[in-house]
Amino acid sequence: MKTQGVVIADDPVFVNWLQNGVGSAAEFTLVRAASTEDLVERVSNIGRMDVACFEFSAANQDTRARLVEAFIDRFPDVPVVGMGADGAQDVVLSAMRSGARDFFVLQRDDAYLPNLLSKVLRRSLGSGPRPQHGAQGKMVSVFSAAAYEGTAFAAEHLALRFLERKLDGERGLLLDLSAPPGAASVFLNLHPSYTLLDAVQDVYRCDQTLVDTAFARHGSGLYVLTLPEERIGFPRLEGEELVKLLEVLRTLFGFIVVAMDGHVGSETIADLLALCESSLLITDQSILKSRHSKYLLRELRLHDGALNHTRLVVDNYQRRFGLEGENLAQLLELPLAGTLSGQPLNRVQAMNSGEPLSVIAPKDPYLREIEELADLLWGGSSIGAPEARGGLFARWLGKS
């Protein structure tokens, strides 16, 4: 049985291009529509439709996106493909965000049209409600109480370490919710046009094609999704929306590393910790950050936050500084996962150059300590909270 397709385009060259590329395996009908109502009426009179192809251009992308959305509302079972004379990123993103399953480029994809169309149809046949159970990527988090660039930096290097080992999947995602916004993309010298805010809006259309088309990707192969760097202030993000997004994303990646801090709110942190197999609370030896960490943990325990898989990491660690890691872990009632030291100048240089520390200073102790943390996180051994102690350190933290 021939595949029946409709082509919504201003230029008839697209229907001829598709017909010649696919040959006798499919039959395409050109439709010109002046409005969404006109489109629905015209395609309703055609009969069977297996696929709909919409022409997109820089000039018409907004109106065409509205046509696609109206078409999908009326014909949800018919897969949509975007196509255009070029593969300009903003045009492709407009098509994908409106609901297109793929995007074909005139002259570039000529030799691949039969395979591309077949792939779209196969995905359509296999689509439907997402399974509640099945293969899901591992999810770990690095979080802090306050805005701190070390949170995203540690999460970045953990994700790169996971990727090197290719544990349980070849694809990995670094999702940065922390402040300052966009830190992870800056540290990796990425300039994403698609951000976490876009992904939250697109959660019901998020699939492998959207990931490959829209998500920023580092040269290492790590995918990166962050808040927009130019954002002033922290956006309002609902925990339920983030949970839905991560539940979808973990079906598309072998692992996800989430960076976040107190800006997202204790309830949202609690919701996301519940999704994670392992988590690290990162702080330093200062009284200020230590106290804020204590306050965040208190809130998380009030919200029944999943802290049974959470460990403490002391960043910028210096021996004999006063507040040792073991003491801080006991006061915060968390097991100590480890410390992160290294040369501060190396770290600043890595952040400013947009290169991982392994490129800037491959012998920096920070990298060895990150590897140890990555091994610990992936092992996922059961842990229990240590018994808290009083004394001088407790008084420093305001705990009597």
Coordinates of C-alpha atoms in Angstrom, one line a residue:
M1 CA 0.0 0.0 0.0
K2 CA 1.4 3.4 -1.0
T3 CA 2.2 5.9 1.7
Q4 CA -0.2 8.9 1.3
G5 CA 1.2 12.3 2.2
V6 CA 0.0 15.9 2.1
V7 CA 2.4 18.7 1.4
I8 CA 1.5 22.1 2.8
A9 CA 3.7 24.5 0.9
D10 CA 3.7 27.8 -1.1
D11 CA 6.2 26.5 -3.7
P12 CA 5.3 23.3 -5.7
V13 CA 8.9 22.4 -6.0
F14 CA 8.7 20.7 -2.6
V15 CA 6.0 18.2 -3.6
N16 CA 7.9 17.4 -6.8
W17 CA 11.1 17.0 -4.8
L18 CA 9.4 14.6 -2.3
Q19 CA 7.7 12.6 -5.1
N20 CA 10.9 12.2 -7.1
G21 CA 13.0 11.4 -4.0
V22 CA 10.6 8.7 -2.7
G23 CA 9.3 7.4 -6.1
S24 CA 6.4 5.0 -6.4
A25 CA 6.5 4.1 -2.7
A26 CA 4.4 7.2 -1.8
E27 CA 2.0 9.7 -3.3
F28 CA 2.0 13.3 -2.3
T29 CA -0.8 15.9 -2.6
L30 CA -0.1 19.6 -2.6
V31 CA -2.3 21.8 -0.3
R32 CA -2.3 25.5 -0.1
A33 CA -4.1 26.9 3.0
A34 CA -4.9 30.5 3.8
S35 CA -5.8 29.8 7.5
T36 CA -6.0 27.0 10.0
E37 CA -9.7 26.5 9.3
D38 CA -9.0 26.3 5.6
L39 CA -6.2 23.8 6.2
V40 CA -8.3 21.5 8.3
E41 CA -11.2 21.6 5.8
R42 CA -8.9 20.9 2.8
V43 CA -7.0 18.0 4.3
S44 CA -10.2 16.5 5.8
N45 CA -11.5 16.0 2.2
I46 CA -8.4 14.2 1.1
G47 CA -9.0 10.9 2.9
R48 CA -6.3 8.7 4.3
M49 CA -3.1 10.6 5.4
D50 CA 0.0 8.8 6.5
V51 CA 2.3 11.9 6.8
A52 CA 2.0 15.7 6.5
C53 CA 5.0 17.8 5.3
F54 CA 5.0 21.5 6.0
E55 CA 7.3 24.0 4.2
F56 CA 9.1 26.4 6.7
S57 CA 11.1 29.5 5.9
A58 CA 12.5 32.4 7.8
A59 CA 9.6 34.5 6.5
N60 CA 6.7 32.2 7.4
Q61 CA 8.0 30.2 10.4
D62 CA 5.6 31.8 12.9
T63 CA 2.4 31.4 10.9
R64 CA 3.5 27.9 9.7
A65 CA 4.1 26.8 13.3
R66 CA 0.5 27.8 14.1
L67 CA -0.7 25.7 11.2
V68 CA 1.3 22.7 12.4
E69 CA -0.2 23.1 15.9
A70 CA -3.7 23.3 14.6
F71 CA -3.1 20.3 12.3
I72 CA -1.8 18.2 15.2
D73 CA -4.7 19.2 17.4
R74 CA -7.1 17.9 14.7
F75 CA -5.1 15.0 13.4
P76 CA -2.9 13.8 16.4
D77 CA -2.1 10.4 14.8
V78 CA -0.6 11.8 11.6
P79 CA 3.1 12.5 11.9
V80 CA 4.3 15.9 10.8
V81 CA 7.6 16.7 9.0
G82 CA 9.1 20.1 8.5
M83 CA 11.0 21.0 5.4
G84 CA 12.8 24.0 4.0
A85 CA 15.2 25.3 1.4
D86 CA 17.9 25.5 4.1
G87 CA 18.6 24.2 7.6
A88 CA 18.7 27.5 9.4
Q89 CA 18.7 26.7 13.2
D90 CA 15.9 29.1 14.1
V91 CA 13.7 27.7 11.3
V92 CA 14.4 24.1 12.3
L93 CA 13.7 24.9 15.9
S94 CA 10.4 26.6 15.1
A95 CA 9.3 23.5 13.2
M96 CA 10.4 21.0 15.9
R97 CA 8.8 23.1 18.7
S98 CA 5.5 23.2 16.8
G99 CA 5.4 19.4 16.7
A100 CA 7.4 18.2 13.6
R101 CA 9.0 14.8 14.0
D102 CA 11.9 15.7 11.7
F103 CA 13.1 18.3 9.2
F104 CA 14.1 17.7 5.6
V105 CA 16.3 20.1 3.7
L106 CA 15.9 20.7 0.0
Q107 CA 18.9 19.4 -2.0
R108 CA 20.8 18.4 1.1
D109 CA 18.7 15.3 1.9
D110 CA 17.8 14.2 -1.6
A111 CA 19.6 10.9 -1.4
Y112 CA 18.2 10.1 2.0
L113 CA 14.5 10.9 1.6
P114 CA 13.2 7.3 1.4
N115 CA 15.1 6.3 4.7
L116 CA 14.1 9.6 6.4
L117 CA 10.5 9.2 5.6
S118 CA 10.5 5.5 6.6
K119 CA 12.1 6.5 9.9
V120 CA 9.3 9.0 10.6
L121 CA 6.6 6.5 9.8
R122 CA 8.2 3.8 12.0
R123 CA 8.4 6.2 15.0
S124 CA 4.8 7.2 14.4
L125 CA 3.7 3.6 14.6
G126 CA 5.6 3.0 17.7
S127 CA 4.5 6.2 19.4
G128 CA 1.8 6.5 22.1
P129 CA 1.7 7.0 25.8
R130 CA 5.1 6.8 27.4
P131 CA 5.6 3.7 29.4
Q132 CA 5.7 4.1 33.1
H133 CA 8.4 1.5 33.4
G134 CA 11.3 0.5 31.2
A135 CA 14.9 1.6 30.4
Q136 CA 15.8 4.8 32.2
G137 CA 19.0 6.6 32.5
K138 CA 20.8 7.0 35.8
M139 CA 20.3 10.4 37.4
V140 CA 22.5 12.1 40.0
S141 CA 22.6 15.6 41.4
V142 CA 25.0 18.2 42.7
F143 CA 23.2 20.8 44.8
S144 CA 24.1 23.7 47.1
A145 CA 22.2 26.0 49.4
A146 CA 23.3 29.3 47.8
A147 CA 24.4 30.5 44.4
Y148 CA 27.9 29.2 43.8
E149 CA 29.8 28.6 40.6
G150 CA 31.5 25.6 42.1
T151 CA 28.2 23.7 41.9
A152 CA 28.0 23.8 38.1
F153 CA 31.8 23.3 37.8
A154 CA 31.6 20.1 39.9
A155 CA 28.6 18.8 38.0
E156 CA 30.3 19.5 34.7
H157 CA 33.3 17.4 35.6
L158 CA 31.3 14.6 37.1
A159 CA 29.3 14.4 33.8
L160 CA 32.5 14.4 31.7
R161 CA 33.9 11.6 33.9
F162 CA 30.7 9.5 33.5
L163 CA 30.9 10.1 29.7
E164 CA 34.5 8.9 29.6
R165 CA 33.5 5.6 31.2
K166 CA 30.4 5.4 29.0
L167 CA 28.5 3.9 31.8
D168 CA 25.1 2.3 31.0
G169 CA 24.7 4.3 27.8
E170 CA 26.6 6.4 25.2
R171 CA 24.7 9.6 25.8
G172 CA 24.9 11.9 28.7
L173 CA 23.2 15.2 29.7
L174 CA 24.3 17.9 32.1
L175 CA 21.2 19.9 33.2
D176 CA 22.2 23.1 35.0
L177 CA 19.5 24.7 37.2
S178 CA 22.0 26.5 39.3
A179 CA 22.9 30.2 39.6
P180 CA 24.5 32.1 38.1
P181 CA 22.3 31.1 35.2
G182 CA 24.0 29.5 32.2
A183 CA 27.2 28.7 34.2
A184 CA 27.7 25.2 32.7
S185 CA 27.4 26.5 29.1
V186 CA 29.9 29.3 29.8
F187 CA 32.4 26.8 31.4
L188 CA 32.1 24.6 28.3
N189 CA 32.2 27.5 25.8
L190 CA 28.7 26.8 24.5
H191 CA 26.3 29.3 23.1
P192 CA 22.9 27.6 23.2
S193 CA 19.9 29.1 21.5
Y194 CA 17.7 26.4 23.1
T195 CA 17.5 26.6 26.9
L196 CA 16.0 24.8 29.9
L197 CA 13.0 27.1 29.8
D198 CA 12.3 26.1 26.2
A199 CA 12.6 22.4 27.1
V200 CA 10.0 22.8 29.9
Q201 CA 7.6 24.3 27.4
D202 CA 8.3 21.5 24.9
V203 CA 8.1 18.6 27.4
Y204 CA 5.3 16.8 25.6
R205 CA 7.1 17.1 22.2
C206 CA 10.5 16.1 23.6
D207 CA 12.0 13.2 21.7
Q208 CA 15.3 12.1 20.3
T209 CA 14.9 14.2 17.2
L210 CA 14.3 17.4 19.3
V211 CA 17.4 16.5 21.5
D212 CA 19.6 16.1 18.4
T213 CA 18.3 19.2 16.7
A214 CA 18.0 21.7 19.6
F215 CA 20.2 20.7 22.6
A216 CA 23.7 22.1 22.9
R217 CA 26.4 19.5 22.6
H218 CA 30.0 19.8 23.8
G219 CA 32.9 18.4 21.7
S220 CA 33.2 15.6 24.2
G221 CA 29.7 14.4 23.2
L222 CA 28.1 15.7 26.4
Y223 CA 24.7 17.3 25.9
V224 CA 24.1 20.4 27.9
L225 CA 20.8 22.1 28.9
T226 CA 21.0 25.3 31.0
L227 CA 19.1 28.4 31.9
P228 CA 19.6 31.4 29.6
E229 CA 22.9 33.1 30.5
E230 CA 21.4 36.5 29.9
R231 CA 18.7 35.9 32.4
I232 CA 18.6 38.5 35.3
G233 CA 17.1 37.0 38.4
F234 CA 15.9 33.4 38.7
P235 CA 12.9 32.3 36.7
R236 CA 9.8 30.8 38.2
L237 CA 10.0 27.0 37.7
E238 CA 7.4 24.6 39.1
G239 CA 8.8 21.4 40.5
E240 CA 6.0 19.4 38.8
E241 CA 7.1 20.8 35.4
L242 CA 10.8 19.9 36.0
V243 CA 9.9 16.4 37.2
K244 CA 7.9 15.8 34.0
L245 CA 10.8 17.0 31.9
L246 CA 13.3 14.8 33.7
E247 CA 11.1 11.8 33.5
V248 CA 11.1 12.2 29.7
L249 CA 14.8 13.0 29.4
R250 CA 15.9 10.0 31.4
T251 CA 14.3 7.8 28.7
L252 CA 16.6 9.5 26.2
F253 CA 19.9 9.5 28.0
G254 CA 22.1 6.9 29.7
F255 CA 22.8 9.3 32.5
I256 CA 21.8 12.8 33.6
V257 CA 23.7 15.0 36.0
V258 CA 21.6 17.9 37.6
A259 CA 23.2 21.0 39.1
M260 CA 20.9 23.1 41.3
D261 CA 20.8 25.3 44.3
G262 CA 18.5 27.0 46.8
H263 CA 17.1 29.4 44.2
V264 CA 14.8 26.7 42.9
G265 CA 13.2 26.3 46.3
S266 CA 13.4 23.5 48.9
E267 CA 10.2 21.8 47.7
T268 CA 11.5 21.6 44.1
I269 CA 14.9 20.3 45.3
A270 CA 13.1 17.7 47.3
D271 CA 11.1 16.6 44.3
L272 CA 14.2 16.3 42.1
L273 CA 16.2 14.5 44.8
A274 CA 13.5 11.9 44.9
L275 CA 14.3 11.1 41.2
C276 CA 18.0 10.7 41.8
E277 CA 19.9 7.6 42.6
S278 CA 22.7 9.6 44.3
S279 CA 23.2 13.2 45.3
L280 CA 25.9 15.5 46.6
L281 CA 25.4 18.5 48.8
I282 CA 28.4 20.8 48.1
T283 CA 29.6 23.5 50.5
D284 CA 32.9 24.9 51.7
Q285 CA 34.6 25.4 55.1
S286 CA 33.0 28.9 55.6
I287 CA 30.6 29.4 58.4
L288 CA 28.2 31.3 56.0
K289 CA 27.8 28.5 53.5
S290 CA 27.8 25.9 56.3
R291 CA 24.9 27.6 58.0
H292 CA 22.9 28.0 54.8
S293 CA 23.5 24.3 54.1
K294 CA 22.1 23.5 57.5
Y295 CA 19.0 25.6 56.9
L296 CA 18.4 23.9 53.5
L297 CA 18.7 20.5 54.9
R298 CA 16.3 21.4 57.7
E299 CA 13.8 22.5 55.0
L300 CA 14.3 19.3 53.0
R301 CA 13.7 17.1 56.0
L302 CA 10.5 19.0 56.7
H303 CA 9.4 18.3 53.1
D304 CA 10.5 14.6 53.5
G305 CA 13.3 15.2 51.0
A306 CA 15.0 12.0 49.9
L307 CA 18.3 12.5 51.8
N308 CA 19.1 8.8 52.4
H309 CA 21.2 8.9 49.2
T310 CA 22.8 12.3 49.8
R311 CA 26.4 12.8 50.8
L312 CA 28.4 15.9 51.6
V313 CA 31.3 17.3 49.5
V314 CA 33.5 20.0 50.9
D315 CA 34.8 22.2 48.1
N316 CA 37.9 24.4 48.1
Y317 CA 39.1 22.2 50.9
Q318 CA 42.2 23.2 52.9
R319 CA 43.7 21.1 55.7
R320 CA 43.8 22.5 59.2
F321 CA 41.6 25.4 58.2
G322 CA 39.4 25.0 61.2
L323 CA 36.2 23.3 60.1
E324 CA 37.3 19.8 59.0
G325 CA 35.2 17.7 56.6
E326 CA 34.4 15.1 59.2
N327 CA 33.2 17.6 61.7
L328 CA 31.0 19.4 59.1
A329 CA 29.5 16.1 58.0
Q330 CA 28.6 15.2 61.6
L331 CA 27.0 18.6 62.2
L332 CA 25.0 18.5 59.0
E333 CA 24.1 14.8 59.7
L334 CA 25.3 13.7 56.3
P335 CA 28.0 11.1 55.3
L336 CA 31.1 12.7 53.9
A337 CA 31.7 11.7 50.3
G338 CA 35.0 13.6 50.0
T339 CA 36.7 16.9 49.4
L340 CA 37.6 18.9 46.4
S341 CA 40.9 20.8 46.5
G342 CA 43.2 21.7 43.6
Q343 CA 44.8 24.9 42.6
P344 CA 42.3 27.9 42.6
L345 CA 44.1 29.6 39.7
N346 CA 43.7 26.5 37.5
R347 CA 40.0 26.4 38.3
V348 CA 39.5 30.0 37.4
Q349 CA 41.5 29.6 34.2
A350 CA 39.4 26.6 33.2
M351 CA 36.1 28.5 33.8
N352 CA 37.3 31.6 31.9
S353 CA 38.7 29.7 28.9
G354 CA 35.7 27.4 28.4
E355 CA 37.8 24.3 28.7
P356 CA 37.5 21.5 31.2
L357 CA 40.2 21.3 33.9
S358 CA 41.5 18.2 32.2
V359 CA 42.7 20.3 29.3
I360 CA 44.0 23.3 31.3
A361 CA 45.7 21.4 34.2
P362 CA 45.4 17.6 33.7
K363 CA 47.4 16.9 36.9
D364 CA 45.4 19.1 39.2
P365 CA 44.2 17.1 42.3
Y366 CA 40.6 18.2 41.7
L367 CA 40.4 15.8 38.7
R368 CA 41.5 12.8 40.8
E369 CA 39.0 13.7 43.5
I370 CA 36.2 14.1 41.0
E371 CA 37.0 10.6 39.7
E372 CA 36.7 9.2 43.2
L373 CA 33.4 11.0 43.6
A374 CA 32.1 9.7 40.3
D375 CA 33.0 6.1 41.3
L376 CA 31.3 6.5 44.6
L377 CA 28.1 8.0 43.0
W378 CA 27.9 5.3 40.4
G379 CA 28.3 2.6 43.0
G380 CA 25.2 3.8 44.9
S381 CA 26.1 1.9 48.1
S382 CA 23.6 2.3 50.9
I383 CA 24.6 5.0 53.5
G384 CA 23.4 6.3 56.8
A385 CA 23.6 9.6 58.5
P386 CA 26.4 9.9 61.1
E387 CA 25.7 10.8 64.6
A388 CA 25.9 14.6 65.2
R389 CA 28.3 16.0 67.7
G390 CA 28.2 19.2 69.7
G391 CA 31.1 21.4 70.8
L392 CA 32.8 24.4 69.2
F393 CA 31.9 23.6 65.6
A394 CA 28.3 23.2 66.6
R395 CA 28.3 26.6 68.1
W396 CA 29.8 28.0 64.9
L397 CA 26.9 26.6 63.0
G398 CA 24.4 28.0 65.5
K399 CA 23.6 24.5 66.9
S400 CA 23.4 24.2 70.6

